[in-house]
Amino acid sequence: MTSRGEDQQAAREARLDELHDKLTTAVDQLVSGEDWKRALAFAANFRSRSFNNTLLIWAQHAAAFERGLVPEPTPSYVAGYKQWQGLGRQVQKGQPGYQIIAPVTGRFASASPQDAESWRRLGKFEKPRPGETVRSKMVGVRPAYVWDASQTAGDDIPEPPRPHLLEGEAPAGLWEGLAAQVKAARFTLAEAASASEIHGANGVTDYLAHTVTVRADMDAAARVKTLAHELGHVLMHGPDNQEARQHRGIGEVEAESVALMVGAAHGMDTTSYTIPYVSTWAAQVEGREPAEVVKATGERVRSVALKILDQLDTTQVGNGTPPGLERDTPAREATRQTFAADRPAPARREPVLAEARSL
Ligand SMILES: [Zn+2]
């Protein structure tokens, strides 16, 4: 490589690094914003439920959907009648509650807690004797009823900003170039008529079947952005990548960051989709700040993006800063072991629901 070539290469890397820094900053701004905090505070009102109850809720919600009682096939926020009232919302007339199993607890008291025989159950209003230790214990179950948010009306439900599907044309030749790389990685490219065919996602990479599927019913810009995202998964997140397996959020952050870079190199601004998408998935990684999660992926993302860009014969933005991430941006697939579905993170859903979805 000539020194001029090396300079150019260094300049490209610097541009991608800069782009990634801006993404990190934008994610940080979004997750520290008021909308995000309100959405989190609201979500904190919903506890996760047992696996059995989650399945009960899902089955009954699906039945309600089939009867035309709820607009979405999958449940969102689910709570009891009085809890909804406490949140400023009322269950609407004619909406059936979903029956779940609630634990019944009793209060027990003992003067010598070490002795298992010494515990006695307290009556409803009975107070323990002085010096006694009191503990609650599950003594049985009873049926309880819960309703999905879509069965209630009242105060607004604060939601984190959502990714917006890109609109318009795709850069010339980009789809073909990315498709060739998917094929070169020995994956078959397929189309899904709509999101409902692929678990509500825009695209899916199946590492076992070796297929990449992209929704057909989106604008070309959204389709090509999705293809770049799935190619990112193909190149980075096979079954051997333990980190991405354990933290789906990291895999999604990486794939979408690659899509951002590939898009930007072609003058395509993907930020209205990428920033909320990356933010919600980064926020799913426990124990780390979202911006920190994004920042840590920088090197990997840059090298994969460069690899993809190097193999394209498209016209790429040669100089200057790529668009996107320039203005102040106001701004959630395991999936089984085998596939990664490209859709917003289940931030507003209970964690168990994400599991149940892949059953
Ligand atoms: Zn994905």
Short mmCIF file of C-alpha atoms and ligand atoms in Angstrom, two decimals:
data_model
loop_
_atom_site.label_atom_id
_atom_site.label_comp_id
_atom_site.label_asym_id
_atom_site.label_seq_id
_atom_site.Cartn_x
_atom_site.Cartn_y
_atom_site.Cartn_z
CA MET A 1 0.00 0.00 0.00
CA THR A 2 1.28 3.48 -0.89
CA SER A 3 1.60 6.08 1.84
CA ARG A 4 -1.22 7.94 0.18
CA GLY A 5 -3.29 4.76 0.49
CA GLU A 6 -2.31 4.45 4.11
CA ASP A 7 -3.30 8.04 4.76
CA GLN A 8 -6.66 7.42 3.20
CA GLN A 9 -7.13 4.27 5.22
CA ALA A 10 -6.22 6.12 8.42
CA ALA A 11 -8.63 8.91 7.51
CA ARG A 12 -11.46 6.41 6.97
CA GLU A 13 -10.78 4.75 10.29
CA ALA A 14 -10.73 8.11 12.01
CA ARG A 15 -14.07 9.01 10.43
CA LEU A 16 -15.65 5.75 11.59
CA ASP A 17 -14.23 6.25 15.08
CA GLU A 18 -15.64 9.73 15.16
CA LEU A 19 -19.00 8.42 14.01
CA HIS A 20 -18.97 5.83 16.77
CA ASP A 21 -18.10 8.44 19.38
CA LYS A 22 -21.05 10.48 18.24
CA LEU A 23 -23.32 7.44 18.46
CA THR A 24 -22.10 6.84 22.01
CA THR A 25 -22.84 10.44 22.94
CA ALA A 26 -26.27 10.33 21.31
CA VAL A 27 -27.14 7.14 23.23
CA ASP A 28 -25.99 8.76 26.44
CA GLN A 29 -28.12 11.84 25.77
CA LEU A 30 -31.18 9.75 24.95
CA VAL A 31 -30.96 7.53 28.03
CA SER A 32 -30.40 10.47 30.34
CA GLY A 33 -33.36 12.39 28.90
CA GLU A 34 -36.69 12.99 30.59
CA ASP A 35 -38.72 10.74 28.26
CA TRP A 36 -36.46 7.84 28.97
CA LYS A 37 -36.59 8.35 32.73
CA ARG A 38 -40.36 8.61 32.77
CA ALA A 39 -40.63 5.40 30.76
CA LEU A 40 -38.29 3.59 33.12
CA ALA A 41 -40.12 4.85 36.20
CA PHE A 42 -43.39 3.64 34.71
CA ALA A 43 -41.93 0.24 33.78
CA ALA A 44 -40.70 -0.16 37.35
CA ASN A 45 -44.33 -0.51 38.43
CA PHE A 46 -44.52 -3.88 36.70
CA ARG A 47 -43.00 -6.86 38.34
CA SER A 48 -41.89 -9.89 36.44
CA ARG A 49 -44.08 -12.94 36.74
CA SER A 50 -43.45 -16.63 37.01
CA PHE A 51 -42.90 -18.55 33.81
CA ASN A 52 -46.28 -20.31 34.18
CA ASN A 53 -48.10 -17.04 34.66
CA THR A 54 -46.32 -15.54 31.68
CA LEU A 55 -47.54 -18.40 29.52
CA LEU A 56 -51.07 -18.01 30.90
CA ILE A 57 -51.03 -14.30 30.09
CA TRP A 58 -49.70 -14.91 26.58
CA ALA A 59 -52.27 -17.59 25.75
CA GLN A 60 -55.19 -15.55 26.99
CA HIS A 61 -53.95 -12.38 25.32
CA ALA A 62 -53.60 -14.25 22.01
CA ALA A 63 -57.20 -15.47 22.40
CA ALA A 64 -58.38 -11.92 23.12
CA PHE A 65 -56.52 -10.78 19.99
CA GLU A 66 -58.26 -13.42 17.91
CA ARG A 67 -61.59 -12.19 19.22
CA GLY A 68 -60.64 -8.65 18.20
CA LEU A 69 -60.57 -7.33 21.78
CA VAL A 70 -56.93 -6.14 21.76
CA PRO A 71 -54.95 -4.55 18.94
CA GLU A 72 -51.67 -6.48 19.29
CA PRO A 73 -51.09 -10.24 19.43
CA THR A 74 -48.53 -9.94 22.20
CA PRO A 75 -49.12 -8.42 25.66
CA SER A 76 -47.28 -5.32 26.85
CA TYR A 77 -47.73 -4.07 30.40
CA VAL A 78 -49.90 -6.33 32.51
CA ALA A 79 -51.32 -5.47 35.95
CA GLY A 80 -54.28 -6.03 38.27
CA TYR A 81 -57.45 -3.92 38.27
CA LYS A 82 -56.54 -1.80 41.26
CA GLN A 83 -52.95 -1.41 40.18
CA TRP A 84 -54.14 0.07 36.90
CA GLN A 85 -56.33 2.49 38.83
CA GLY A 86 -53.32 3.49 40.88
CA LEU A 87 -51.53 4.31 37.64
CA GLY A 88 -54.37 6.54 36.51
CA ARG A 89 -55.93 4.06 34.11
CA GLN A 90 -59.21 2.18 34.14
CA VAL A 91 -59.97 -1.30 32.76
CA GLN A 92 -62.45 -0.82 29.95
CA LYS A 93 -65.87 -2.34 29.95
CA GLY A 94 -66.17 -5.73 28.27
CA GLN A 95 -62.46 -6.52 28.58
CA PRO A 96 -61.89 -9.97 30.11
CA GLY A 97 -59.17 -10.26 32.74
CA TYR A 98 -56.50 -12.88 32.22
CA GLN A 99 -56.52 -15.46 34.98
CA ILE A 100 -53.21 -16.14 36.63
CA ILE A 101 -52.13 -17.96 39.79
CA ALA A 102 -51.33 -15.67 42.71
CA PRO A 103 -49.55 -16.82 45.82
CA VAL A 104 -51.40 -16.68 49.15
CA THR A 105 -49.13 -15.85 52.02
CA GLY A 106 -49.62 -16.24 55.75
CA ARG A 107 -47.84 -14.60 58.68
CA PHE A 108 -46.08 -16.85 61.13
CA ALA A 109 -44.58 -15.99 64.52
CA SER A 110 -42.10 -17.72 66.77
CA ALA A 111 -40.24 -16.94 70.00
CA SER A 112 -37.46 -19.41 69.03
CA PRO A 113 -37.03 -19.02 65.25
CA GLN A 114 -34.39 -21.81 65.05
CA ASP A 115 -36.97 -24.38 66.13
CA ALA A 116 -39.08 -25.28 63.07
CA GLU A 117 -41.84 -26.71 65.29
CA SER A 118 -42.28 -23.47 67.19
CA TRP A 119 -43.83 -21.39 64.38
CA ARG A 120 -47.53 -20.63 64.64
CA ARG A 121 -49.69 -18.94 62.04
CA LEU A 122 -51.08 -15.58 63.03
CA GLY A 123 -54.71 -14.71 62.47
CA LYS A 124 -55.60 -11.89 60.10
CA PHE A 125 -55.34 -9.08 62.62
CA GLU A 126 -53.37 -10.92 65.26
CA LYS A 127 -50.24 -9.26 66.57
CA PRO A 128 -47.11 -11.20 67.55
CA ARG A 129 -46.23 -11.44 71.23
CA PRO A 130 -43.35 -9.35 72.48
CA GLY A 131 -40.03 -10.89 71.46
CA GLU A 132 -41.49 -13.01 68.68
CA THR A 133 -40.06 -13.05 65.18
CA VAL A 134 -42.56 -12.76 62.32
CA ARG A 135 -42.14 -14.21 58.83
CA SER A 136 -44.36 -14.43 55.77
CA LYS A 137 -44.64 -17.70 53.96
CA MET A 138 -46.59 -18.92 50.97
CA VAL A 139 -49.44 -21.13 52.12
CA GLY A 140 -51.28 -21.67 48.89
CA VAL A 141 -52.44 -20.17 45.64
CA ARG A 142 -55.56 -18.47 44.41
CA PRO A 143 -56.69 -17.29 41.01
CA ALA A 144 -56.11 -13.61 40.26
CA TYR A 145 -56.88 -11.45 37.26
CA VAL A 146 -54.71 -9.10 35.26
CA TRP A 147 -55.29 -6.86 32.26
CA ASP A 148 -53.02 -5.72 29.45
CA ALA A 149 -52.38 -2.00 29.03
CA SER A 150 -54.33 -2.07 25.76
CA GLN A 151 -57.45 -3.08 27.73
CA THR A 152 -57.25 0.05 29.83
CA ALA A 153 -57.71 3.76 29.18
CA GLY A 154 -56.62 6.88 31.01
CA ASP A 155 -53.32 8.63 31.64
CA ASP A 156 -50.66 8.26 28.96
CA ILE A 157 -48.22 5.40 29.18
CA PRO A 158 -44.72 6.87 29.00
CA GLU A 159 -42.69 5.01 26.44
CA PRO A 160 -39.05 5.26 25.49
CA PRO A 161 -38.47 6.74 22.03
CA ARG A 162 -38.94 4.08 19.40
CA PRO A 163 -36.93 3.39 16.28
CA HIS A 164 -38.49 4.86 13.15
CA LEU A 165 -38.30 2.83 9.98
CA LEU A 166 -36.23 4.61 7.36
CA GLU A 167 -38.02 5.91 4.33
CA GLY A 168 -37.05 6.42 0.73
CA GLU A 169 -34.53 5.00 -1.68
CA ALA A 170 -31.44 2.91 -0.98
CA PRO A 171 -27.98 4.00 -2.18
CA ALA A 172 -27.34 2.58 -5.65
CA GLY A 173 -25.87 -0.92 -5.66
CA LEU A 174 -25.73 -1.23 -1.88
CA TRP A 175 -28.36 -3.96 -1.59
CA GLU A 176 -26.64 -6.06 -4.27
CA GLY A 177 -23.22 -5.58 -2.66
CA LEU A 178 -24.42 -6.54 0.81
CA ALA A 179 -26.43 -9.46 -0.58
CA ALA A 180 -23.28 -10.78 -2.28
CA GLN A 181 -21.45 -10.71 1.08
CA VAL A 182 -24.29 -12.55 2.80
CA LYS A 183 -24.04 -15.17 0.08
CA ALA A 184 -20.24 -15.32 0.32
CA ALA A 185 -20.66 -16.12 4.03
CA ARG A 186 -22.78 -19.10 2.88
CA PHE A 187 -26.06 -17.69 4.07
CA THR A 188 -29.17 -17.77 1.92
CA LEU A 189 -31.04 -14.49 1.60
CA ALA A 190 -34.81 -14.73 1.86
CA GLU A 191 -37.76 -12.38 2.03
CA ALA A 192 -40.63 -12.27 4.47
CA ALA A 193 -43.88 -10.71 3.28
CA SER A 194 -44.30 -8.89 6.61
CA ALA A 195 -42.96 -8.65 10.14
CA SER A 196 -45.59 -11.06 11.43
CA GLU A 197 -43.82 -13.86 9.51
CA ILE A 198 -40.59 -13.28 11.41
CA HIS A 199 -41.67 -12.77 15.04
CA GLY A 200 -42.47 -9.09 14.57
CA ALA A 201 -38.93 -8.32 13.38
CA ASN A 202 -37.62 -6.40 10.38
CA GLY A 203 -34.99 -9.02 9.71
CA VAL A 204 -33.75 -12.32 11.12
CA THR A 205 -30.44 -14.16 10.95
CA ASP A 206 -30.70 -17.89 11.59
CA TYR A 207 -27.27 -19.36 12.30
CA LEU A 208 -28.42 -22.95 12.13
CA ALA A 209 -30.44 -22.75 8.96
CA HIS A 210 -27.87 -20.27 7.55
CA THR A 211 -30.49 -17.88 6.35
CA VAL A 212 -30.96 -14.12 6.46
CA THR A 213 -34.52 -12.95 6.07
CA VAL A 214 -35.57 -9.34 5.49
CA ARG A 215 -39.06 -7.92 5.48
CA ALA A 216 -40.30 -7.04 2.04
CA ASP A 217 -42.90 -4.49 3.10
CA MET A 218 -40.53 -1.62 3.99
CA ASP A 219 -38.98 1.17 1.94
CA ALA A 220 -35.73 0.33 0.16
CA ALA A 221 -33.73 2.45 2.64
CA ALA A 222 -35.10 0.47 5.60
CA ARG A 223 -34.54 -2.83 3.79
CA VAL A 224 -30.92 -2.11 2.96
CA LYS A 225 -30.24 -0.83 6.50
CA THR A 226 -31.73 -4.09 7.84
CA LEU A 227 -29.58 -6.13 5.45
CA ALA A 228 -26.44 -4.35 6.68
CA HIS A 229 -27.54 -5.08 10.28
CA GLU A 230 -28.09 -8.78 9.53
CA LEU A 231 -24.75 -8.99 7.69
CA GLY A 232 -23.21 -7.59 10.89
CA HIS A 233 -24.80 -10.49 12.80
CA VAL A 234 -23.58 -12.99 10.19
CA LEU A 235 -19.99 -11.77 10.43
CA MET A 236 -19.87 -11.31 14.20
CA HIS A 237 -22.41 -13.39 16.08
CA GLY A 238 -22.29 -17.03 15.18
CA PRO A 239 -22.92 -19.69 17.84
CA ASP A 240 -19.26 -19.35 18.92
CA ASN A 241 -19.63 -15.79 20.14
CA GLN A 242 -20.36 -16.37 23.81
CA GLU A 243 -20.59 -12.72 24.77
CA ALA A 244 -23.27 -11.98 22.20
CA ARG A 245 -25.04 -15.22 23.18
CA GLN A 246 -25.13 -14.23 26.84
CA HIS A 247 -25.94 -10.58 26.30
CA ARG A 248 -28.20 -10.24 23.35
CA GLY A 249 -28.04 -6.51 23.85
CA ILE A 250 -24.35 -6.42 22.93
CA GLY A 251 -24.97 -8.31 19.70
CA GLU A 252 -27.76 -5.92 18.74
CA VAL A 253 -25.68 -2.86 19.57
CA GLU A 254 -22.86 -4.18 17.38
CA ALA A 255 -25.01 -5.17 14.41
CA GLU A 256 -26.89 -1.89 14.38
CA SER A 257 -23.69 0.14 14.79
CA VAL A 258 -22.30 -1.62 11.73
CA ALA A 259 -25.47 -0.71 9.84
CA LEU A 260 -25.05 2.91 10.92
CA MET A 261 -21.48 3.01 9.60
CA VAL A 262 -22.29 1.28 6.32
CA GLY A 263 -25.22 3.65 5.85
CA ALA A 264 -23.20 6.75 6.71
CA ALA A 265 -20.44 5.79 4.27
CA HIS A 266 -23.14 5.95 1.58
CA GLY A 267 -24.56 9.25 2.71
CA MET A 268 -27.51 7.53 4.41
CA ASP A 269 -28.67 8.86 7.77
CA THR A 270 -29.96 5.94 9.86
CA THR A 271 -30.00 7.74 13.21
CA SER A 272 -33.78 7.96 13.65
CA TYR A 273 -33.77 4.16 13.76
CA THR A 274 -30.29 3.44 15.08
CA ILE A 275 -30.15 5.66 18.15
CA PRO A 276 -33.35 4.48 19.86
CA TYR A 277 -32.59 0.90 18.78
CA VAL A 278 -29.04 0.88 20.11
CA SER A 279 -30.10 2.71 23.27
CA THR A 280 -32.85 0.25 24.20
CA TRP A 281 -30.65 -2.78 23.58
CA ALA A 282 -27.66 -1.26 25.37
CA ALA A 283 -29.94 -0.59 28.34
CA GLN A 284 -30.76 -4.34 28.46
CA VAL A 285 -27.21 -5.23 29.35
CA GLU A 286 -27.26 -5.45 33.11
CA GLY A 287 -24.70 -3.86 35.35
CA ARG A 288 -23.32 -1.41 32.78
CA GLU A 289 -24.30 2.04 31.63
CA PRO A 290 -25.72 2.05 28.09
CA ALA A 291 -23.13 4.47 26.75
CA GLU A 292 -20.41 2.30 28.24
CA VAL A 293 -21.83 -0.75 26.45
CA VAL A 294 -21.85 1.10 23.14
CA LYS A 295 -18.38 2.52 23.63
CA ALA A 296 -16.88 -0.89 24.33
CA THR A 297 -18.04 -2.22 20.96
CA GLY A 298 -16.21 0.49 18.97
CA GLU A 299 -13.19 -1.43 17.75
CA ARG A 300 -15.06 -4.52 16.66
CA VAL A 301 -17.72 -2.54 14.93
CA ARG A 302 -15.22 -0.40 13.06
CA SER A 303 -13.23 -3.37 11.81
CA VAL A 304 -16.33 -5.22 10.61
CA ALA A 305 -17.74 -2.10 8.98
CA LEU A 306 -14.43 -1.52 7.17
CA LYS A 307 -14.37 -5.13 6.03
CA ILE A 308 -17.86 -4.77 4.58
CA LEU A 309 -17.12 -1.38 3.00
CA ASP A 310 -13.88 -2.63 1.44
CA GLN A 311 -15.73 -5.33 -0.45
CA LEU A 312 -18.36 -3.01 -1.88
CA ASP A 313 -17.96 -1.37 -5.26
CA THR A 314 -20.52 1.30 -4.47
CA THR A 315 -19.86 5.03 -4.46
CA GLN A 316 -18.97 5.91 -0.90
CA VAL A 317 -18.74 9.25 0.80
CA GLY A 318 -15.07 10.06 0.30
CA ASN A 319 -14.49 13.17 2.33
CA GLY A 320 -15.99 15.10 5.17
CA THR A 321 -18.09 13.77 7.91
CA PRO A 322 -20.89 11.41 7.01
CA PRO A 323 -24.36 12.75 7.68
CA GLY A 324 -26.28 11.78 10.71
CA LEU A 325 -25.39 12.33 14.34
CA GLU A 326 -24.55 15.92 13.51
CA ARG A 327 -27.55 17.63 14.96
CA ASP A 328 -28.66 17.33 18.56
CA THR A 329 -30.57 14.15 18.53
CA PRO A 330 -33.52 14.17 20.89
CA ALA A 331 -33.27 11.48 20.87
CA ARG A 332 -35.32 -3.11 22.27
CA GLU A 333 -33.68 -12.58 19.29
CA ALA A 334 -32.54 -15.12 21.47
CA THR A 335 -34.02 -15.95 20.76
CA ARG A 336 -33.29 -19.43 20.89
CA GLN A 337 -29.67 -20.37 20.56
CA THR A 338 -30.12 -20.16 16.87
CA PHE A 339 -31.43 -16.88 15.58
CA ALA A 340 -31.36 -13.18 16.11
CA ALA A 341 -34.48 -11.27 15.21
CA ASP A 342 -33.99 -7.62 14.43
CA ARG A 343 -36.59 -5.77 16.40
CA PRO A 344 -36.68 -3.22 19.16
CA ALA A 345 -35.66 -4.52 22.53
CA PRO A 346 -38.46 -5.66 24.86
CA ALA A 347 -37.79 -2.75 27.22
CA ARG A 348 -41.44 -2.27 27.97
CA ARG A 349 -42.12 -5.96 28.37
CA GLU A 350 -41.49 -8.17 31.31
CA PRO A 351 -38.22 -10.03 30.91
CA VAL A 352 -39.82 -13.44 30.90
CA LEU A 353 -41.99 -12.50 27.98
CA ALA A 354 -38.96 -12.22 25.75
CA GLU A 355 -38.17 -15.81 26.54
CA ALA A 356 -41.67 -17.02 25.98
CA ARG A 357 -41.70 -15.38 22.58
CA SER A 358 -39.13 -17.78 21.28
CA LEU A 359 -40.97 -20.92 22.35
ZN ZN B 1 -30.36 -7.86 15.21
#
